PDB file of C-alpha atoms in Angstrom:
ATOM      1  CA  MET A  59      12.096 172.475 -16.844  1.00 86.00           C
ATOM      2  CA  GLY A  60      10.250 175.088 -18.542  1.00 86.00           C
ATOM      3  CA  LEU A  61       7.053 173.724 -16.927  1.00 88.00           C
ATOM      4  CA  LEU A  62       8.780 173.902 -13.396  1.00 87.00           C
ATOM      5  CA  ALA A  63       9.718 177.661 -14.304  1.00 88.00           C
ATOM      6  CA  PHE A  64       6.151 178.116 -15.915  1.00 89.00           C
ATOM      7  CA  VAL A  65       4.600 177.116 -11.900  1.00 89.00           C
ATOM      8  CA  GLY A  66       6.810 178.925 -10.079  1.00 89.00           C
ATOM      9  CA  VAL A  67       5.691 182.823 -12.326  1.00 88.00           C
ATOM     10  CA  LEU A  68       2.403 181.786 -11.890  1.00 88.00           C
ATOM     11  CA  ALA A  69       2.769 181.124  -8.103  1.00 89.00           C
ATOM     12  CA  LEU A  70       4.697 184.540  -7.783  1.00 86.00           C
ATOM     13  CA  PHE A  71       1.831 186.259  -9.841  1.00 84.00           C
ATOM     14  CA  ALA A  72      -0.733 184.335  -7.249  1.00 84.00           C
ATOM     15  CA  ALA A  73       0.973 185.466  -4.222  1.00 82.00           C
ATOM     16  CA  ALA A  74       1.455 189.037  -4.685  1.00 80.00           C
ATOM     17  CA  TYR A  75      -2.370 189.284  -5.955  1.00 80.00           C
ATOM     18  CA  PHE A  76      -3.232 188.035  -2.551  1.00 77.00           C
ATOM     19  CA  VAL A  77      -1.148 190.812  -0.591  1.00 76.00           C
ATOM     20  CA  MET A  78      -1.959 193.259  -2.512  1.00 74.00           C
ATOM     21  CA  ASN A  79      -5.778 192.207  -2.373  1.00 72.00           C
ATOM     22  CA  THR A  80      -5.504 191.847   1.867  1.00 66.00           C
ATOM     23  CA  ARG A  81      -3.866 195.173   2.097  1.00 60.00           C
ATOM     24  CA  SER A  82      -6.381 196.907  -0.059  1.00 54.00           C
ATOM     25  CA  SER A  83      -9.341 195.342   1.928  1.00 52.00           C
ATOM     26  CA  SER A  84      -7.755 195.938   5.411  1.00 50.00           C
ATOM     27  CA  SER A  85      -7.212 199.703   4.598  1.00 50.00           C
ATOM     28  CA  SER A  86     -10.700 200.165   3.115  1.00 51.00           C
ATOM     29  CA  SER A  87     -11.923 198.586   5.875  1.00 54.00           C
ATOM     30  CA  ALA A  88      -9.970 200.688   8.617  1.00 54.00           C
ATOM     31  CA  ALA A  89     -10.687 203.893   6.662  1.00 53.00           C
ATOM     32  CA  LYS A  90     -14.276 203.066   6.722  1.00 52.00           C
ATOM     33  CA  ASP A  91     -14.125 202.343  10.592  1.00 54.00           C
ATOM     34  CA  ALA A  92     -12.259 205.264  11.510  1.00 54.00           C
ATOM     35  CA  ALA A  93     -14.745 207.387   9.294  1.00 51.00           C
ATOM     36  CA  ALA A  94     -17.635 205.843  11.510  1.00 51.00           C
ATOM     37  CA  LYS A  95     -16.131 206.521  14.422  1.00 52.00           C
ATOM     38  CA  THR A  96     -15.850 210.237  13.641  1.00 49.00           C
ATOM     39  CA  GLN A  97     -18.768 210.508  12.420  1.00 51.00           C
ATOM     40  CA  THR A  98     -20.706 209.270  15.594  1.00 64.00           C
ATOM     41  CA  THR A  99     -18.392 210.937  17.957  1.00 79.00           C
ATOM     42  CA  ASN A 100     -19.351 213.707  19.703  1.00 86.00           C
ATOM     43  CA  PRO A 101     -17.340 216.711  19.903  1.00 89.00           C
ATOM     44  CA  LEU A 102     -17.343 217.332  23.348  1.00 88.00           C
ATOM     45  CA  ALA A 103     -15.436 213.857  23.914  1.00 90.00           C
ATOM     46  CA  LYS A 104     -12.215 214.850  23.705  1.00 91.00           C
ATOM     47  CA  TYR A 105     -12.967 216.980  26.870  1.00 93.00           C
ATOM     48  CA  ILE A 106     -14.190 214.139  29.075  1.00 93.00           C
ATOM     49  CA  GLU A 107     -12.381 211.790  31.060  1.00 94.00           C
ATOM     50  CA  VAL A 108     -13.266 209.077  33.470  1.00 94.00           C
ATOM     51  CA  VAL A 109     -10.558 208.661  35.598  1.00 93.00           C
ATOM     52  CA  GLY A 110     -10.427 207.069  39.416  1.00 90.00           C
ATOM     53  CA  VAL A 111     -12.381 203.943  38.829  1.00 91.00           C
ATOM     54  CA  ARG A 112     -12.922 201.645  41.775  1.00 90.00           C
ATOM     55  CA  LEU A 113     -15.413 198.339  41.643  1.00 90.00           C
ATOM     56  CA  MET A 114     -17.492 198.162  45.132  1.00 87.00           C
ATOM     57  CA  SER A 115     -20.073 195.696  45.867  1.00 85.00           C
ATOM     58  CA  ALA A 116     -23.329 196.675  46.892  1.00 81.00           C
ATOM     59  CA  LYS A 117     -26.629 195.442  48.316  1.00 83.00           C
ATOM     60  CA  SER A 118     -28.102 195.900  44.987  1.00 82.00           C
ATOM     61  CA  GLY A 119     -25.207 194.406  42.906  1.00 84.00           C
ATOM     62  CA  GLN A 120     -22.023 195.913  41.906  1.00 89.00           C
ATOM     63  CA  GLU A 121     -21.728 199.715  41.537  1.00 92.00           C
ATOM     64  CA  VAL A 122     -18.938 201.744  40.232  1.00 92.00           C
ATOM     65  CA  ARG A 123     -17.102 205.043  41.820  1.00 94.00           C
ATOM     66  CA  PHE A 124     -15.368 207.440  39.559  1.00 95.00           C
ATOM     67  CA  LEU A 125     -14.135 210.823  39.061  1.00 95.00           C
ATOM     68  CA  VAL A 126     -15.713 212.667  35.887  1.00 95.00           C
ATOM     69  CA  VAL A 127     -13.145 215.408  34.244  1.00 96.00           C
ATOM     70  CA  ASN A 128     -14.187 218.248  32.266  1.00 95.00           C
ATOM     71  CA  HIS A 129     -10.940 219.687  30.293  1.00 94.00           C
ATOM     72  CA  ALA A 130     -13.117 222.366  28.468  1.00 93.00           C
ATOM     73  CA  ALA A 131     -12.696 225.981  29.139  1.00 93.00           C
ATOM     74  CA  ALA A 132     -16.314 226.526  29.149  1.00 92.00           C
ATOM     75  CA  GLU A 133     -18.926 224.854  31.665  1.00 93.00           C
ATOM     76  CA  LEU A 134     -20.992 221.990  30.174  1.00 92.00           C
ATOM     77  CA  THR A 135     -24.388 221.320  31.092  1.00 92.00           C
ATOM     78  CA  ASP A 136     -26.764 218.327  30.674  1.00 93.00           C
ATOM     79  CA  LEU A 137     -23.745 215.926  30.196  1.00 92.00           C
ATOM     80  CA  SER A 138     -24.301 212.066  29.646  1.00 93.00           C
ATOM     81  CA  ALA A 139     -22.336 209.291  28.792  1.00 94.00           C
ATOM     82  CA  ASN A 140     -22.220 205.556  28.418  1.00 94.00           C
ATOM     83  CA  VAL A 141     -19.113 204.050  30.110  1.00 94.00           C
ATOM     84  CA  THR A 142     -17.514 200.681  28.965  1.00 92.00           C
ATOM     85  CA  LEU A 143     -14.854 199.527  31.488  1.00 91.00           C
ATOM     86  CA  TYR A 144     -11.882 196.904  30.132  1.00 88.00           C
ATOM     87  CA  ALA A 145      -9.237 194.797  31.921  1.00 85.00           C
ATOM     88  CA  ASN A 146      -5.868 195.579  31.323  1.00 78.00           C
ATOM     89  CA  THR A 147      -4.503 192.577  31.039  1.00 68.00           C
ATOM     90  CA  GLN A 148      -1.751 190.600  28.700  1.00 56.00           C
ATOM     91  CA  ARG A 149      -4.873 189.411  26.223  1.00 59.00           C
ATOM     92  CA  SER A 150      -5.486 191.979  23.132  1.00 51.00           C
ATOM     93  CA  GLU A 151      -8.725 191.547  22.951  1.00 60.00           C
ATOM     94  CA  GLU A 152     -10.112 191.295  26.554  1.00 69.00           C
ATOM     95  CA  ASP A 153     -13.963 191.190  27.364  1.00 75.00           C
ATOM     96  CA  PRO A 154     -15.315 194.228  28.947  1.00 85.00           C
ATOM     97  CA  VAL A 155     -15.876 194.011  32.371  1.00 87.00           C
ATOM     98  CA  GLY A 156     -19.308 195.969  32.239  1.00 91.00           C
ATOM     99  CA  THR A 157     -20.469 199.271  31.314  1.00 94.00           C
ATOM    100  CA  PHE A 158     -22.629 202.354  33.246  1.00 95.00           C
ATOM    101  CA  THR A 159     -24.126 205.143  32.221  1.00 95.00           C
ATOM    102  CA  PHE A 160     -24.042 208.502  34.032  1.00 95.00           C
ATOM    103  CA  HIS A 161     -25.648 212.004  33.755  1.00 94.00           C
ATOM    104  CA  LEU A 162     -24.503 215.285  35.033  1.00 93.00           C
ATOM    105  CA  PRO A 163     -26.665 218.743  35.639  1.00 93.00           C
ATOM    106  CA  SER A 164     -23.762 220.461  35.159  1.00 93.00           C
ATOM    107  CA  ILE A 165     -19.766 220.433  35.630  1.00 93.00           C
ATOM    108  CA  GLY A 166     -17.575 223.902  35.344  1.00 94.00           C
ATOM    109  CA  ALA A 167     -15.047 224.698  32.996  1.00 93.00           C
ATOM    110  CA  ASN A 168     -11.613 222.381  34.138  1.00 94.00           C
ATOM    111  CA  GLU A 169     -13.649 220.914  37.118  1.00 95.00           C
ATOM    112  CA  SER A 170     -13.726 217.258  38.469  1.00 95.00           C
ATOM    113  CA  LYS A 171     -16.949 215.698  40.126  1.00 96.00           C
ATOM    114  CA  GLU A 172     -16.788 212.184  41.829  1.00 96.00           C
ATOM    115  CA  MET A 173     -20.032 210.465  40.939  1.00 95.00           C
ATOM    116  CA  THR A 174     -21.457 206.680  41.811  1.00 94.00           C
ATOM    117  CA  ALA A 175     -23.124 204.378  39.419  1.00 94.00           C
ATOM    118  CA  PRO A 176     -24.674 200.890  39.560  1.00 94.00           C
ATOM    119  CA  LEU A 177     -22.805 198.813  37.160  1.00 93.00           C
ATOM    120  CA  LYS A 178     -24.302 196.582  34.272  1.00 93.00           C
ATOM    121  CA  THR A 179     -22.049 193.159  34.199  1.00 89.00           C
ATOM    122  CA  ASP A 180     -22.201 189.717  34.205  1.00 86.00           C
ATOM    123  CA  LYS A 181     -18.856 188.594  35.618  1.00 83.00           C
ATOM    124  CA  ALA A 182     -19.287 187.585  39.798  1.00 81.00           C
ATOM    125  CA  PRO A 183     -17.601 189.904  42.078  1.00 79.00           C
ATOM    126  CA  TYR A 184     -14.318 187.688  42.494  1.00 78.00           C
ATOM    127  CA  ASP A 185     -13.624 187.868  38.253  1.00 78.00           C
ATOM    128  CA  MET A 186     -13.545 191.585  38.699  1.00 81.00           C
ATOM    129  CA  PRO A 187     -10.142 193.163  38.262  1.00 79.00           C
ATOM    130  CA  ASP A 188      -8.619 193.600  42.051  1.00 75.00           C
ATOM    131  CA  ASP A 189      -6.415 196.432  41.314  1.00 76.00           C
ATOM    132  CA  TRP A 190      -8.094 200.159  39.860  1.00 77.00           C
ATOM    133  CA  ARG A 191      -4.649 200.701  37.840  1.00 80.00           C
ATOM    134  CA  ASN A 192      -5.867 197.233  35.872  1.00 81.00           C
ATOM    135  CA  ILE A 193      -8.944 198.964  34.763  1.00 86.00           C
ATOM    136  CA  SER A 194      -9.016 201.549  31.618  1.00 86.00           C
ATOM    137  CA  ALA A 195     -12.733 203.047  30.274  1.00 89.00           C
ATOM    138  CA  ASP A 196     -13.990 203.656  26.958  1.00 90.00           C
ATOM    139  CA  VAL A 197     -16.122 207.130  27.557  1.00 92.00           C
ATOM    140  CA  GLN A 198     -18.900 207.274  24.727  1.00 92.00           C
ATOM    141  CA  VAL A 199     -20.026 211.204  25.190  1.00 93.00           C
ATOM    142  CA  GLN A 200     -24.374 211.029  24.524  1.00 90.00           C
ATOM    143  CA  GLY A 201     -25.145 214.792  25.116  1.00 81.00           C
ATOM    144  CA  PRO A 202     -24.965 217.675  25.083  1.00 77.00           C
ATOM    145  CA  GLU A 203     -24.499 218.750  21.256  1.00 59.00           C
TER     146      GLU A 203
END
């Protein structure tokens, strides 16, 4: 009976150690990821939005039409960004649909501009999302600083 109680207490301590160890490592890795993201994020990223994404077939391949919105109260010049498109589906870890880059010489305060860019993707046209409401854009502003 004493041996059984000893094994039970030992199992309880092992489980507590395991839970504490996984919590501290996940919180530290989450903190590192958040720090890395804030460190590499352009300060203007919070003012730039890509909306109204439409996927189109062109002679040269796939292209994307979209609207760039400047929510800042100042004009931005020499704006460039990389955009990754994702399909909004039930899968939480969806592969990206494709990527594209854009460059705007100038966009006024609280202004929007319609643009077209070639889409870099390895998906066939029939594998693309068929509804614009099922596409989300992750924008990484590269410049200006």
